[in-house]
PDB file of C-alpha atoms and ligand atoms in Angstrom:
ATOM      1  CA  UNK A1359     106.616  73.864  94.234  1.00 60.00           C
ATOM      2  CA  UNK A1360     105.835  76.872  92.057  1.00 68.00           C
ATOM      3  CA  UNK A1361     105.555  80.221  93.804  1.00 83.00           C
ATOM      4  CA  UNK A1362     102.039  81.418  94.625  1.00 95.00           C
ATOM      5  CA  UNK A1363     102.863  84.519  92.578  1.00 98.00           C
ATOM      6  CA  UNK A1364     104.056  82.747  89.450  1.00 98.00           C
ATOM      7  CA  UNK A1365     102.333  84.059  86.318  1.00 98.00           C
ATOM      8  CA  UNK A1366     100.505  86.810  88.214  1.00 98.00           C
ATOM      9  CA  UNK A1367     100.248  90.462  87.298  1.00 98.00           C
ATOM     10  CA  UNK A1368     101.012  92.963  90.080  1.00 98.00           C
ATOM     11  CA  UNK A1369      98.476  95.718  89.487  1.00 98.00           C
ATOM     12  CA  UNK A1370      97.173  96.873  92.894  1.00 98.00           C
ATOM     13  CA  UNK A1371      98.361  96.603  96.478  1.00 98.00           C
ATOM     14  CA  UNK A1372      94.998  95.251  97.653  1.00 97.00           C
ATOM     15  CA  UNK A1373      95.216  92.210  95.362  1.00 97.00           C
ATOM     16  CA  UNK A1374      98.020  90.749  97.508  1.00 97.00           C
ATOM     17  CA  UNK A1375      97.242  88.177 100.193  1.00 96.00           C
ATOM     18  CA  UNK A1376      99.125  88.186 103.499  1.00 95.00           C
ATOM     19  CA  UNK A1377     101.017  85.076 102.345  1.00 96.00           C
ATOM     20  CA  UNK A1378     102.033  86.753  99.093  1.00 97.00           C
ATOM     21  CA  UNK A1379     103.247  89.864 100.922  1.00 97.00           C
ATOM     22  CA  UNK A1380     105.255  87.733 103.357  1.00 97.00           C
ATOM     23  CA  UNK A1381     106.792  85.775 100.469  1.00 98.00           C
ATOM     24  CA  UNK A1382     107.841  88.996  98.721  1.00 98.00           C
ATOM     25  CA  UNK A1383     109.426  90.339 101.943  1.00 98.00           C
ATOM     26  CA  UNK A1384     111.300  87.077 102.605  1.00 98.00           C
ATOM     27  CA  UNK A1385     112.513  86.771  99.020  1.00 98.00           C
ATOM     28  CA  UNK A1386     113.689  90.400  98.987  1.00 98.00           C
ATOM     29  CA  UNK A1387     115.637  89.869 102.219  1.00 98.00           C
ATOM     30  CA  UNK A1388     117.257  86.732 100.788  1.00 98.00           C
ATOM     31  CA  UNK A1389     118.306  88.514  97.595  1.00 98.00           C
ATOM     32  CA  UNK A1390     119.567  91.515  99.548  1.00 98.00           C
ATOM     33  CA  UNK A1391     121.820  89.278 101.658  1.00 97.00           C
ATOM     34  CA  UNK A1392     123.283  87.585  98.587  1.00 94.00           C
ATOM     35  CA  UNK A1393     124.003  90.903  96.851  1.00 91.00           C
ATOM     36  CA  UNK A1394     125.465  92.434 100.042  1.00 92.00           C
ATOM     37  CA  UNK A1395     127.817  89.503 100.415  1.00 91.00           C
ATOM     38  CA  UNK A1396     129.091  90.081  96.890  1.00 87.00           C
ATOM     39  CA  UNK A1397     127.265  87.052  95.494  1.00 85.00           C
ATOM     40  CA  UNK A1398     125.997  86.827  91.936  1.00 87.00           C
ATOM     41  CA  UNK A1399     122.511  85.725  91.045  1.00 96.00           C
ATOM     42  CA  UNK A1400     121.505  84.072  87.796  1.00 97.00           C
ATOM     43  CA  UNK A1401     117.799  83.480  88.439  1.00 98.00           C
ATOM     44  CA  UNK A1402     116.764  85.471  85.351  1.00 98.00           C
ATOM     45  CA  UNK A1403     119.545  84.299  83.011  1.00 98.00           C
ATOM     46  CA  UNK A1404     118.242  84.121  79.456  1.00 98.00           C
ATOM     47  CA  UNK A1405     115.131  86.147  80.326  1.00 98.00           C
ATOM     48  CA  UNK A1406     114.106  89.635  79.257  1.00 98.00           C
ATOM     49  CA  UNK A1407     112.334  92.416  81.175  1.00 98.00           C
ATOM     50  CA  UNK A1408     110.558  95.120  79.148  1.00 97.00           C
ATOM     51  CA  UNK A1409     110.094  98.516  80.779  1.00 96.00           C
ATOM     52  CA  UNK A1410     107.469 100.780  79.194  1.00 95.00           C
ATOM     53  CA  UNK A1411     107.485 104.216  80.791  1.00 94.00           C
ATOM     54  CA  UNK A1412     104.931 106.696  79.468  1.00 92.00           C
ATOM     55  CA  UNK A1413     105.593 109.079  82.396  1.00 90.00           C
ATOM     56  CA  UNK A1414     108.804 110.403  83.975  1.00 84.00           C
ATOM     57  CA  UNK A1415     110.657 108.155  86.397  1.00 87.00           C
ATOM     58  CA  UNK A1416     114.121 107.877  87.851  1.00 87.00           C
ATOM     59  CA  UNK A1417     113.977 105.423  90.739  1.00 91.00           C
ATOM     60  CA  UNK A1418     111.272 103.076  89.579  1.00 94.00           C
ATOM     61  CA  UNK A1419     112.689 102.455  86.124  1.00 94.00           C
ATOM     62  CA  UNK A1420     116.347 102.336  87.173  1.00 94.00           C
ATOM     63  CA  UNK A1421     115.683 100.091  90.153  1.00 96.00           C
ATOM     64  CA  UNK A1422     113.623  97.655  88.058  1.00 97.00           C
ATOM     65  CA  UNK A1423     116.344  97.593  85.435  1.00 96.00           C
ATOM     66  CA  UNK A1424     119.190  97.099  87.891  1.00 95.00           C
ATOM     67  CA  UNK A1425     117.097  94.475  89.700  1.00 97.00           C
ATOM     68  CA  UNK A1426     116.809  92.509  86.453  1.00 98.00           C
ATOM     69  CA  UNK A1427     120.517  92.921  85.680  1.00 96.00           C
ATOM     70  CA  UNK A1428     121.459  91.760  89.187  1.00 96.00           C
ATOM     71  CA  UNK A1429     119.385  88.639  88.606  1.00 98.00           C
ATOM     72  CA  UNK A1430     121.407  87.927  85.474  1.00 98.00           C
ATOM     73  CA  UNK A1431     118.633  88.937  83.070  1.00 98.00           C
ATOM     74  CA  UNK A1432     118.442  91.497  80.293  1.00 98.00           C
ATOM     75  CA  UNK A1433     116.376  94.640  79.803  1.00 97.00           C
ATOM     76  CA  UNK A1434     114.495  96.151  76.883  1.00 95.00           C
ATOM     77  CA  UNK A1435     113.446  99.698  77.563  1.00 90.00           C
ATOM     78  CA  UNK A1436     111.257 102.289  75.909  1.00 84.00           C
ATOM     79  CA  UNK A1437     112.034 105.360  77.979  1.00 70.00           C
ATOM     80  CA  UNK A1438     110.020 108.096  76.291  1.00 72.00           C
ATOM     81  CA  UNK A1439     107.200 105.703  75.487  1.00 67.00           C
ATOM     82  CA  UNK A1440     104.611 108.409  75.090  1.00 71.00           C
ATOM     83  CA  UNK A1441     106.404 110.088  72.189  1.00 72.00           C
ATOM     84  CA  UNK A1442     108.779 107.448  70.847  1.00 67.00           C
ATOM     85  CA  UNK A1443     106.577 104.313  70.864  1.00 72.00           C
ATOM     86  CA  UNK A1444     103.570 103.437  68.712  1.00 76.00           C
ATOM     87  CA  UNK A1445     101.341 104.997  71.385  1.00 76.00           C
ATOM     88  CA  UNK A1446     102.085 108.209  69.503  1.00 69.00           C
ATOM     89  CA  UNK A1447     100.403 106.563  66.489  1.00 73.00           C
ATOM     90  CA  UNK A1448      97.330 105.591  68.484  1.00 77.00           C
ATOM     91  CA  UNK A1449      98.103 101.969  69.387  1.00 83.00           C
ATOM     92  CA  UNK A1450      96.079 100.729  72.366  1.00 91.00           C
ATOM     93  CA  UNK A1451      97.809  99.298  75.418  1.00 94.00           C
ATOM     94  CA  UNK A1452      95.905  96.065  74.844  1.00 95.00           C
ATOM     95  CA  UNK A1453      97.594  95.681  71.441  1.00 94.00           C
ATOM     96  CA  UNK A1454     100.951  96.676  72.908  1.00 93.00           C
ATOM     97  CA  UNK A1455     100.416  93.849  75.422  1.00 95.00           C
ATOM     98  CA  UNK A1456      99.734  91.335  72.620  1.00 94.00           C
ATOM     99  CA  UNK A1457     103.019  92.253  71.023  1.00 92.00           C
ATOM    100  CA  UNK A1458     105.213  92.641  74.095  1.00 93.00           C
ATOM    101  CA  UNK A1459     104.694  89.011  75.150  1.00 91.00           C
ATOM    102  CA  UNK A1460     106.771  87.817  72.207  1.00 94.00           C
ATOM    103  CA  UNK A1461     109.604  90.226  73.080  1.00 96.00           C
ATOM    104  CA  UNK A1462     109.881  89.805  76.850  1.00 98.00           C
ATOM    105  CA  UNK A1463     109.181  87.460  79.780  1.00 98.00           C
ATOM    106  CA  UNK A1464     107.893  90.139  82.144  1.00 98.00           C
ATOM    107  CA  UNK A1465     106.949  93.808  81.702  1.00 98.00           C
ATOM    108  CA  UNK A1466     106.763  96.917  83.882  1.00 98.00           C
ATOM    109  CA  UNK A1467     104.582  99.835  82.818  1.00 97.00           C
ATOM    110  CA  UNK A1468     104.179 103.389  84.092  1.00 96.00           C
ATOM    111  CA  UNK A1469     101.421 105.444  82.498  1.00 95.00           C
ATOM    112  CA  UNK A1470      99.450 108.637  83.282  1.00 94.00           C
ATOM    113  CA  UNK A1471      96.022 106.961  82.995  1.00 95.00           C
ATOM    114  CA  UNK A1472      94.383 105.022  85.853  1.00 96.00           C
ATOM    115  CA  UNK A1473      93.825 101.402  84.802  1.00 97.00           C
ATOM    116  CA  UNK A1474      96.497 101.453  82.096  1.00 96.00           C
ATOM    117  CA  UNK A1475      98.560  98.637  83.610  1.00 98.00           C
ATOM    118  CA  UNK A1476      95.429  96.480  83.757  1.00 98.00           C
ATOM    119  CA  UNK A1477      94.778  97.190  80.066  1.00 97.00           C
ATOM    120  CA  UNK A1478      98.304  96.145  79.098  1.00 97.00           C
ATOM    121  CA  UNK A1479      97.933  93.051  81.282  1.00 98.00           C
ATOM    122  CA  UNK A1480      94.644  92.139  79.587  1.00 98.00           C
ATOM    123  CA  UNK A1481      96.470  91.976  76.257  1.00 97.00           C
ATOM    124  CA  UNK A1482      99.655  90.285  77.470  1.00 97.00           C
ATOM    125  CA  UNK A1483     100.076  86.680  78.564  1.00 97.00           C
ATOM    126  CA  UNK A1484     103.328  87.510  80.390  1.00 98.00           C
ATOM    127  CA  UNK A1485     103.211  88.984  83.929  1.00 98.00           C
ATOM    128  CA  UNK A1486     102.702  92.750  83.953  1.00 98.00           C
ATOM    129  CA  UNK A1487     103.843  94.892  86.881  1.00 98.00           C
ATOM    130  CA  UNK A1488     102.245  98.286  87.505  1.00 98.00           C
ATOM    131  CA  UNK A1489     104.985 100.893  88.005  1.00 98.00           C
ATOM    132  CA  UNK A1490     102.376 103.608  88.626  1.00 98.00           C
ATOM    133  CA  UNK A1491      99.096 104.290  86.776  1.00 97.00           C
ATOM    134  CA  UNK A1492      98.229 107.975  87.005  1.00 96.00           C
ATOM    135  CA  UNK A1493      96.696 108.865  90.358  1.00 96.00           C
ATOM    136  CA  UNK A1494      95.723 105.201  90.790  1.00 97.00           C
ATOM    137  CA  UNK A1495      98.123 102.666  92.290  1.00 98.00           C
ATOM    138  CA  UNK A1496     101.844 102.094  92.779  1.00 98.00           C
ATOM    139  CA  UNK A1497     101.988  98.647  94.376  1.00 98.00           C
ATOM    140  CA  UNK A1498     105.737  98.021  94.057  1.00 98.00           C
ATOM    141  CA  UNK A1499     106.439 101.294  95.863  1.00 98.00           C
ATOM    142  CA  UNK A1500     104.111 100.190  98.675  1.00 98.00           C
ATOM    143  CA  UNK A1501     105.994  96.895  98.940  1.00 98.00           C
ATOM    144  CA  UNK A1502     109.361  98.610  99.198  1.00 98.00           C
ATOM    145  CA  UNK A1503     107.832 100.995 101.740  1.00 98.00           C
ATOM    146  CA  UNK A1504     106.687  98.039 103.840  1.00 98.00           C
ATOM    147  CA  UNK A1505     110.129  96.432 103.494  1.00 98.00           C
ATOM    148  CA  UNK A1506     111.667  99.714 104.673  1.00 98.00           C
ATOM    149  CA  UNK A1507     109.395  99.902 107.738  1.00 98.00           C
ATOM    150  CA  UNK A1508     110.314  96.312 108.631  1.00 98.00           C
ATOM    151  CA  UNK A1509     114.030  97.128 108.347  1.00 98.00           C
ATOM    152  CA  UNK A1510     113.840 100.450 110.182  1.00 98.00           C
ATOM    153  CA  UNK A1511     111.434  99.406 112.944  1.00 98.00           C
ATOM    154  CA  UNK A1512     111.732  95.616 113.066  1.00 98.00           C
ATOM    155  CA  UNK A1513     107.924  95.310 112.975  1.00 97.00           C
ATOM    156  CA  UNK A1514     104.796  96.901 111.554  1.00 98.00           C
ATOM    157  CA  UNK A1515     102.073  95.667 113.886  1.00 97.00           C
ATOM    158  CA  UNK A1516     100.973  98.321 116.361  1.00 97.00           C
ATOM    159  CA  UNK A1517     102.724 101.265 114.682  1.00 98.00           C
ATOM    160  CA  UNK A1518     101.081 104.638 114.144  1.00 98.00           C
ATOM    161  CA  UNK A1519     101.689 105.878 110.594  1.00 98.00           C
ATOM    162  CA  UNK A1520     101.087 109.400 109.310  1.00 98.00           C
ATOM    163  CA  UNK A1521     100.518 109.728 105.556  1.00 98.00           C
ATOM    164  CA  UNK A1522     100.904 113.403 104.659  1.00 98.00           C
ATOM    165  CA  UNK A1523     100.794 115.690 101.641  1.00 98.00           C
ATOM    166  CA  UNK A1524      98.851 115.054  98.436  1.00 98.00           C
ATOM    167  CA  UNK A1525      96.716 112.120  99.517  1.00 98.00           C
ATOM    168  CA  UNK A1526      94.199 112.784  96.747  1.00 98.00           C
ATOM    169  CA  UNK A1527      96.520 112.440  93.767  1.00 97.00           C
ATOM    170  CA  UNK A1528      99.367 110.450  95.269  1.00 98.00           C
ATOM    171  CA  UNK A1529      99.247 106.866  94.048  1.00 98.00           C
ATOM    172  CA  UNK A1530     101.930 105.798  96.547  1.00 98.00           C
ATOM    173  CA  UNK A1531      99.666 106.516  99.523  1.00 98.00           C
ATOM    174  CA  UNK A1532      96.694 104.834  97.842  1.00 98.00           C
ATOM    175  CA  UNK A1533      98.688 101.618  97.595  1.00 98.00           C
ATOM    176  CA  UNK A1534     100.523 101.959 100.903  1.00 98.00           C
ATOM    177  CA  UNK A1535      97.366 102.545 102.967  1.00 98.00           C
ATOM    178  CA  UNK A1536      95.867  99.363 101.514  1.00 98.00           C
ATOM    179  CA  UNK A1537      99.012  97.324 102.129  1.00 98.00           C
ATOM    180  CA  UNK A1538      99.568  98.532 105.711  1.00 98.00           C
ATOM    181  CA  UNK A1539      95.896  98.057 106.568  1.00 96.00           C
ATOM    182  CA  UNK A1540      96.557  94.324 106.529  1.00 90.00           C
ATOM    183  CA  UNK A1541      99.480  94.706 108.957  1.00 94.00           C
ATOM    184  CA  UNK A1542      97.821  96.128 112.091  1.00 94.00           C
ATOM    185  CA  UNK A1543      98.697  99.827 111.939  1.00 98.00           C
ATOM    186  CA  UNK A1544      96.674 102.925 112.802  1.00 98.00           C
ATOM    187  CA  UNK A1545      96.757 106.008 110.606  1.00 98.00           C
ATOM    188  CA  UNK A1546      96.799 109.754 110.597  1.00 98.00           C
ATOM    189  CA  UNK A1547      95.888 111.150 107.170  1.00 98.00           C
ATOM    190  CA  UNK A1548      97.241 114.711 107.003  1.00 98.00           C
ATOM    191  CA  UNK A1549      96.283 116.871 104.014  1.00 98.00           C
ATOM    192  CA  UNK A1550      94.696 120.193 103.191  1.00 96.00           C
ATOM    193  CA  UNK A1551      90.978 119.550 102.529  1.00 96.00           C
ATOM    194  CA  UNK A1552      91.490 119.946  98.757  1.00 96.00           C
ATOM    195  CA  UNK A1553      94.066 117.114  98.782  1.00 97.00           C
ATOM    196  CA  UNK A1554      92.362 114.741 101.215  1.00 98.00           C
ATOM    197  CA  UNK A1555      92.492 110.964 100.780  1.00 98.00           C
ATOM    198  CA  UNK A1556      89.662 109.877  98.428  1.00 98.00           C
ATOM    199  CA  UNK A1557      86.547 109.157 100.508  1.00 98.00           C
ATOM    200  CA  UNK A1558      86.128 105.654  99.065  1.00 97.00           C
ATOM    201  CA  UNK A1559      89.613 104.659 100.227  1.00 98.00           C
ATOM    202  CA  UNK A1560      89.070 106.031 103.736  1.00 98.00           C
ATOM    203  CA  UNK A1561      85.620 104.440 103.977  1.00 98.00           C
ATOM    204  CA  UNK A1562      86.950 101.089 102.742  1.00 97.00           C
ATOM    205  CA  UNK A1563      89.718 101.095 105.356  1.00 98.00           C
ATOM    206  CA  UNK A1564      87.326 102.054 108.157  1.00 98.00           C
ATOM    207  CA  UNK A1565      85.022  99.232 107.093  1.00 97.00           C
ATOM    208  CA  UNK A1566      87.945  96.883 107.640  1.00 95.00           C
ATOM    209  CA  UNK A1567      88.186  98.232 111.190  1.00 96.00           C
ATOM    210  CA  UNK A1568      91.280 100.386 110.599  1.00 97.00           C
ATOM    211  CA  UNK A1569      91.596 103.370 112.914  1.00 98.00           C
ATOM    212  CA  UNK A1570      92.106 106.602 110.944  1.00 98.00           C
ATOM    213  CA  UNK A1571      92.342 110.169 112.160  1.00 98.00           C
ATOM    214  CA  UNK A1572      92.013 112.792 109.411  1.00 98.00           C
ATOM    215  CA  UNK A1573      93.516 116.186 110.192  1.00 96.00           C
ATOM    216  CA  UNK A1574      95.340 119.067 108.547  1.00 94.00           C
ATOM    217  CA  UNK A1575      97.640 119.502 111.573  1.00 96.00           C
ATOM    218  CA  UNK A1576     100.951 117.811 110.755  1.00 98.00           C
ATOM    219  CA  UNK A1577     102.643 118.710 114.060  1.00 97.00           C
ATOM    220  CA  UNK A1578      99.839 117.112 116.054  1.00 97.00           C
ATOM    221  CA  UNK A1579     100.056 113.940 113.974  1.00 98.00           C
ATOM    222  CA  UNK A1580     103.847 113.533 114.209  1.00 98.00           C
ATOM    223  CA  UNK A1581     103.697 114.005 117.975  1.00 98.00           C
ATOM    224  CA  UNK A1582     101.843 110.679 118.065  1.00 98.00           C
ATOM    225  CA  UNK A1583     103.442 108.800 115.163  1.00 98.00           C
ATOM    226  CA  UNK A1584     106.173 106.223 114.657  1.00 98.00           C
ATOM    227  CA  UNK A1585     106.356 106.836 110.891  1.00 98.00           C
ATOM    228  CA  UNK A1586     105.865 110.000 108.872  1.00 98.00           C
ATOM    229  CA  UNK A1587     105.327 109.212 105.183  1.00 98.00           C
ATOM    230  CA  UNK A1588     105.630 112.520 103.369  1.00 98.00           C
ATOM    231  CA  UNK A1589     104.557 113.027  99.761  1.00 98.00           C
ATOM    232  CA  UNK A1590     104.954 115.631  97.011  1.00 97.00           C
ATOM    233  CA  UNK A1591     102.019 117.687  95.788  1.00 97.00           C
ATOM    234  CA  UNK A1592     101.463 116.014  92.402  1.00 96.00           C
ATOM    235  CA  UNK A1593     101.768 118.980  90.073  1.00 96.00           C
ATOM    236  CA  UNK A1594     101.122 116.900  86.927  1.00 94.00           C
ATOM    237  CA  UNK A1595      97.602 115.991  88.161  1.00 95.00           C
ATOM    238  CA  UNK A1596      96.425 119.615  88.456  1.00 96.00           C
ATOM    239  CA  UNK A1597      94.298 121.056  85.657  1.00 95.00           C
ATOM    240  CA  UNK A1598      94.688 124.546  87.144  1.00 96.00           C
ATOM    241  CA  UNK A1599      98.299 125.735  87.743  1.00 96.00           C
ATOM    242  CA  UNK A1600      97.051 128.406  90.178  1.00 96.00           C
ATOM    243  CA  UNK A1601      95.529 125.674  92.356  1.00 95.00           C
ATOM    244  CA  UNK A1602      98.900 123.898  92.421  1.00 97.00           C
ATOM    245  CA  UNK A1603     100.658 127.131  93.402  1.00 96.00           C
ATOM    246  CA  UNK A1604      98.154 127.607  96.211  1.00 95.00           C
ATOM    247  CA  UNK A1605      98.644 124.116  97.635  1.00 96.00           C
ATOM    248  CA  UNK A1606     102.278 123.199  96.890  1.00 94.00           C
ATOM    249  CA  UNK A1607     103.754 124.574 100.110  1.00 91.00           C
ATOM    250  CA  UNK A1608     101.055 123.047 102.329  1.00 92.00           C
ATOM    251  CA  UNK A1609     103.532 121.168 104.531  1.00 96.00           C
ATOM    252  CA  UNK A1610     107.254 121.340 105.099  1.00 97.00           C
ATOM    253  CA  UNK A1611     109.140 118.941 107.342  1.00 98.00           C
ATOM    254  CA  UNK A1612     112.003 120.826 108.998  1.00 98.00           C
ATOM    255  CA  UNK A1613     113.985 120.864 112.257  1.00 97.00           C
ATOM    256  CA  UNK A1614     111.286 122.889 113.988  1.00 97.00           C
ATOM    257  CA  UNK A1615     108.682 120.233 113.195  1.00 97.00           C
ATOM    258  CA  UNK A1616     111.027 117.440 114.331  1.00 97.00           C
ATOM    259  CA  UNK A1617     111.288 119.053 117.781  1.00 97.00           C
ATOM    260  CA  UNK A1618     107.591 118.348 118.178  1.00 96.00           C
ATOM    261  CA  UNK A1619     107.798 114.773 116.904  1.00 97.00           C
ATOM    262  CA  UNK A1620     107.608 111.564 118.912  1.00 97.00           C
ATOM    263  CA  UNK A1621     111.101 110.268 119.777  1.00 96.00           C
ATOM    264  CA  UNK A1622     112.428 107.842 117.183  1.00 97.00           C
ATOM    265  CA  UNK A1623     110.189 109.093 114.374  1.00 98.00           C
ATOM    266  CA  UNK A1624     111.089 107.507 111.035  1.00 98.00           C
ATOM    267  CA  UNK A1625     110.646 109.835 108.065  1.00 98.00           C
ATOM    268  CA  UNK A1626     109.895 108.323 104.678  1.00 98.00           C
ATOM    269  CA  UNK A1627     109.207 109.780 101.234  1.00 98.00           C
ATOM    270  CA  UNK A1628     108.836 107.937  97.909  1.00 98.00           C
ATOM    271  CA  UNK A1629     110.905 110.721  96.267  1.00 97.00           C
ATOM    272  CA  UNK A1630     111.332 112.909  94.332  1.00 96.00           C
ATOM    273  CA  UNK A1631     110.930 115.615  96.958  1.00 96.00           C
ATOM    274  CA  UNK A1632     110.354 119.179  95.880  1.00 95.00           C
ATOM    275  CA  UNK A1633     110.421 121.299  99.029  1.00 93.00           C
ATOM    276  CA  UNK A1634     108.278 119.287 101.452  1.00 97.00           C
ATOM    277  CA  UNK A1635     111.325 117.999 103.354  1.00 98.00           C
ATOM    278  CA  UNK A1636     114.039 120.569 104.129  1.00 98.00           C
ATOM    279  CA  UNK A1637     117.548 119.296 103.366  1.00 98.00           C
ATOM    280  CA  UNK A1638     118.521 119.973 107.003  1.00 98.00           C
ATOM    281  CA  UNK A1639     116.380 116.933 107.883  1.00 98.00           C
ATOM    282  CA  UNK A1640     118.650 114.608 105.861  1.00 98.00           C
ATOM    283  CA  UNK A1641     121.172 114.462 108.712  1.00 97.00           C
ATOM    284  CA  UNK A1642     118.528 113.262 111.200  1.00 97.00           C
ATOM    285  CA  UNK A1643     119.052 109.553 111.903  1.00 96.00           C
ATOM    286  CA  UNK A1644     115.363 108.779 111.372  1.00 98.00           C
ATOM    287  CA  UNK A1645     115.459 110.238 107.847  1.00 98.00           C
ATOM    288  CA  UNK A1646     115.021 106.987 105.935  1.00 98.00           C
ATOM    289  CA  UNK A1647     114.093 108.173 102.436  1.00 98.00           C
ATOM    290  CA  UNK A1648     117.368 107.439 100.703  1.00 98.00           C
ATOM    291  CA  UNK A1649     117.627 104.053 102.416  1.00 98.00           C
ATOM    292  CA  UNK A1650     114.015 103.535 101.299  1.00 98.00           C
ATOM    293  CA  UNK A1651     114.957 104.234  97.661  1.00 97.00           C
ATOM    294  CA  UNK A1652     117.789 101.689  97.921  1.00 96.00           C
ATOM    295  CA  UNK A1653     115.337  99.077  99.204  1.00 97.00           C
ATOM    296  CA  UNK A1654     113.556  99.269  95.847  1.00 97.00           C
ATOM    297  CA  UNK A1655     116.231  97.054  94.348  1.00 97.00           C
ATOM    298  CA  UNK A1656     115.852  93.859  96.433  1.00 98.00           C
ATOM    299  CA  UNK A1657     112.062  94.218  96.510  1.00 98.00           C
ATOM    300  CA  UNK A1658     111.865  94.548  92.729  1.00 98.00           C
ATOM    301  CA  UNK A1659     114.304  91.657  92.324  1.00 98.00           C
ATOM    302  CA  UNK A1660     111.913  89.579  94.413  1.00 98.00           C
ATOM    303  CA  UNK A1661     108.882  90.634  92.362  1.00 98.00           C
ATOM    304  CA  UNK A1662     110.539  89.916  89.014  1.00 98.00           C
ATOM    305  CA  UNK A1663     111.734  86.501  90.158  1.00 98.00           C
ATOM    306  CA  UNK A1664     108.456  85.500  91.827  1.00 98.00           C
ATOM    307  CA  UNK A1665     106.068  86.401  89.005  1.00 98.00           C
ATOM    308  CA  UNK A1666     108.257  84.586  86.498  1.00 98.00           C
ATOM    309  CA  UNK A1667     108.679  81.562  88.760  1.00 97.00           C
ATOM    310  CA  UNK A1668     112.465  82.023  88.948  1.00 97.00           C
ATOM    311  CA  UNK A1669     112.811  82.664  92.693  1.00 96.00           C
TER     312      UNK A1669
HETATM  313  C1  LIG B3109     106.352 108.404  93.108  1.00 51.25           C
HETATM  314  C2  LIG B3109     105.439 108.196  91.926  1.00 51.25           C
HETATM  315  O1  LIG B3109     105.897 108.142  90.795  1.00 51.25           O
HETATM  316  O2  LIG B3109     104.245 108.041  92.189  1.00 51.25           O
HETATM  317  N1  LIG B3109     107.696 108.304  92.749  1.00 51.25           N
HETATM  318  C3  LIG B3109     108.276 107.073  92.834  1.00 51.25           C
HETATM  319  O3  LIG B3109     107.930 106.151  92.131  1.00 51.25           O
HETATM  320  N2  LIG B3109     109.215 106.920  93.768  1.00 51.25           N
HETATM  321  C4  LIG B3109     106.056 109.613  93.888  1.00 51.25           C
HETATM  322  C5  LIG B3109     105.986 110.937  93.195  1.00 51.25           C
HETATM  323  O4  LIG B3109     106.235 111.055  91.992  1.00 51.25           O
HETATM  324  O5  LIG B3109     105.680 111.905  93.897  1.00 51.25           O
END
């Protein structure tokens, strides 16, 4: 039977049903076991992944590319898409989508404009995966975050999760809050007022019955949390550099903060970090952010294989 995700675009976290999320988690775990045991996978043999990155990326692009290679497929990549592709000549993403479908079997796009992945997907008949659209969504990050919580904690249901930092501009927390809302968590949203979670996201979650406490007191939140999901102040989304300078140091996770945290706190971060997690925290056993980055590989392997029907 064909996968329920076959042929689908992955554009937003809230498009995914509980069954689809469970299938992605199970498939990622299966692929991770095979790779860990030194096995070779050939699911994507003869297939091509195109990566179109119009914004900087290290982890997302490299983990998608290695995911495809580990599935036996091949990768076409436009790294500096903004300056080196026909976007610089004014081509629309819709037209790029029309063209890309004859070059590749699946595509990943990262772009500074909200809705850009959807525009590419509207033009392309092949599955399109959103690798981050401006301050919009980053669904594959949310999926690897969920996978990480499952591995670190063994469950999600009943956990208290603090999302902290730039909740206004951070696409990772927009996607992650939507994904976790379906998994029985309660939230603290910790941000300075100028970087608060967009009101429509908070209202939408509350309408679904999700318990959310909004505060600017990080220490208070971590005293009651199982997970701290820290984020970077998104400098590239600020029109006014002085406003960024004012807000960039809003929160720093350090040893002093950890002393006030609930025992067993797991600390996550989508990376890159700037200075919001002190390096002294890296030695703490609950510091999961580098393990989290590694989990991007099996989760993206699962996504590539599922949307192309090669799982
Ligand atoms: C995030 C992003 O690009 O939104 N990075 C990532 O994909 N791991 C987070 C960030 O840039 O702050």
